[in-house]
XYZ file of N, CA and C in Angstrom:
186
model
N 9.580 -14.156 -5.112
C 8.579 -15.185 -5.241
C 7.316 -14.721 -4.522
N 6.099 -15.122 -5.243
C 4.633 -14.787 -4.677
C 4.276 -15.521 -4.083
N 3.136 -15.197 -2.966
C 2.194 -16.178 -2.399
C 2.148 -17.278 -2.928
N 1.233 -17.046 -4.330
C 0.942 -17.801 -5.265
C 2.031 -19.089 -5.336
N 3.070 -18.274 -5.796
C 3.960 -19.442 -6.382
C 4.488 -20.568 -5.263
N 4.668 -20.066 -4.389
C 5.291 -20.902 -3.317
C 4.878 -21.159 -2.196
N 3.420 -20.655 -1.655
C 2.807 -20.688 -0.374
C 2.957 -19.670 0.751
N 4.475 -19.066 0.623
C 4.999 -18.137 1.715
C 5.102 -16.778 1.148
N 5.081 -15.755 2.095
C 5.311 -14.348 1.672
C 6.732 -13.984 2.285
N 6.931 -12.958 1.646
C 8.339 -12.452 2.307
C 7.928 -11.140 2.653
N 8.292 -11.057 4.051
C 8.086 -10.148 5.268
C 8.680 -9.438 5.638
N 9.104 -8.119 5.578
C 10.094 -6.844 6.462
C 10.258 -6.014 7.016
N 10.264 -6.157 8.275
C 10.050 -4.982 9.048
C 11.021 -3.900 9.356
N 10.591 -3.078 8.871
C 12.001 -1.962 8.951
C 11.692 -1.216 10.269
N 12.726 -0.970 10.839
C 13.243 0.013 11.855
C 14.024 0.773 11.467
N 13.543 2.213 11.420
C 14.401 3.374 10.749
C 14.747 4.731 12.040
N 15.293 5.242 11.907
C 15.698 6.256 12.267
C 14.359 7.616 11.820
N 13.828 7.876 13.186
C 12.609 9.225 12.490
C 13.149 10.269 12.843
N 12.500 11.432 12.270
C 12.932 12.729 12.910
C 11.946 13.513 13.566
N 11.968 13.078 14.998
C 10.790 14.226 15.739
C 10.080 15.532 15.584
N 9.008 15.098 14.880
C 8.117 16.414 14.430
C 8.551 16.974 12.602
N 9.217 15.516 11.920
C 9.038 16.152 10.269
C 8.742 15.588 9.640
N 7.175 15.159 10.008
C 6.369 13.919 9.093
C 6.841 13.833 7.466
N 7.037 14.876 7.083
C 7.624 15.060 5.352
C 8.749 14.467 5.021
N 9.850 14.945 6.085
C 10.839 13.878 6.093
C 10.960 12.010 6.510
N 9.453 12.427 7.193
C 9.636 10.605 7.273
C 8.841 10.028 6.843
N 8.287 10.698 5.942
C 6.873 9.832 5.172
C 8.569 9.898 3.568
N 9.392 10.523 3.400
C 10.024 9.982 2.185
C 10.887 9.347 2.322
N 11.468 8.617 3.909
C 12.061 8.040 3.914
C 11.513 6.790 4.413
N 10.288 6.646 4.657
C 9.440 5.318 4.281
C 9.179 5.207 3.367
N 8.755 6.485 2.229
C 8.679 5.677 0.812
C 9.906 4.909 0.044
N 11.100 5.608 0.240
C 12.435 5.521 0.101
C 12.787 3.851 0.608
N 12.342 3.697 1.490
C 12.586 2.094 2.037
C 11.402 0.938 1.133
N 10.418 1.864 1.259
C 8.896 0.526 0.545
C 10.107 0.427 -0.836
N 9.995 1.425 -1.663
C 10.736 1.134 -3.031
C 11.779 -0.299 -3.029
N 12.775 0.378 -2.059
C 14.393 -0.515 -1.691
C 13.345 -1.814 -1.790
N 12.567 -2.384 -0.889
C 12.055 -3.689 -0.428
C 11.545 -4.228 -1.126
N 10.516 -2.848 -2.114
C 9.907 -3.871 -2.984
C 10.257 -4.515 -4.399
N 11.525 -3.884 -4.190
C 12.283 -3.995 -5.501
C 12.943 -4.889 -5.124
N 13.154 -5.391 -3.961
C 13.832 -6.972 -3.465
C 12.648 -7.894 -3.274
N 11.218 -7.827 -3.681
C 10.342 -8.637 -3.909
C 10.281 -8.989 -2.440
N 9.729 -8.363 -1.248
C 8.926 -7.955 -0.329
C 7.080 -8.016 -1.267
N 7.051 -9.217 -0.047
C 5.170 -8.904 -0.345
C 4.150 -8.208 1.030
N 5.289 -8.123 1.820
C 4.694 -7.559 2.998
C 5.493 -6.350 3.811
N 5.808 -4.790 3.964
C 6.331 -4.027 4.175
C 5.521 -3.594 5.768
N 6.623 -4.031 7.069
C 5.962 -2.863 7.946
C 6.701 -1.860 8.656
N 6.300 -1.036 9.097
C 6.602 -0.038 9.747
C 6.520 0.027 11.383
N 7.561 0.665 12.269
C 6.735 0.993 13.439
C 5.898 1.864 13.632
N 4.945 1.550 15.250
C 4.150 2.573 15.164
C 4.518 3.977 14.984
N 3.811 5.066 14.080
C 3.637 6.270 14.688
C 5.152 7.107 13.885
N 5.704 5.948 12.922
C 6.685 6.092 12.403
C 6.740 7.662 11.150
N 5.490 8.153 11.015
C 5.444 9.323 10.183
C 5.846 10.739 10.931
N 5.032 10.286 12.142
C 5.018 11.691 13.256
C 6.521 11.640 14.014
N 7.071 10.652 14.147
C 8.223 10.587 15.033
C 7.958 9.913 16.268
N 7.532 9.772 16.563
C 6.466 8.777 17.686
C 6.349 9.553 19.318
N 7.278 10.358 19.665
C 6.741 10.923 20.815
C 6.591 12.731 20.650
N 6.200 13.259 19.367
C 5.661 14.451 19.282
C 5.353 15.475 20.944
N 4.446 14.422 21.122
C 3.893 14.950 22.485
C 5.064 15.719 23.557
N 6.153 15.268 23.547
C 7.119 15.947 24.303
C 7.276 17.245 23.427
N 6.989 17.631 22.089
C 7.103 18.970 21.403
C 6.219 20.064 22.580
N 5.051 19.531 22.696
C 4.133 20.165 23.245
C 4.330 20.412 25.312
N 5.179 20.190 25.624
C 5.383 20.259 26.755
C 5.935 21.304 27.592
């Protein structure tokens, strides 16, 4: 159901599993999830931060 139709959106925030330092691998397993969601009629998809890079890269560099 849409905005439109009913006033409310449907909202999902995924928490996934990243892999430190393989943005490629986690940019297709966020696309891999948008698909899943939006094919369950999700009008709003989010992510955590920083969820492409793996979020603490910076320890690569240390």
């Amino acid at each position: 159901m849409s905005l439109s139709k009913s006033g409310y959106i449907k909202a999902v925030a995924v928490h996934m599993k990243t892999s430190l330092g393989r943005p490629m691998e986690n940019a297709k397993e966020i696309v891999r999830q948008a698909v899943h969601y939006t094919k369950n009629q999700a009008d709003l998809i989010v992510f955590g931060e920083l969820s492409i890079s793996g979020y603490s890269c910076g320890d690569l560099f240390l």
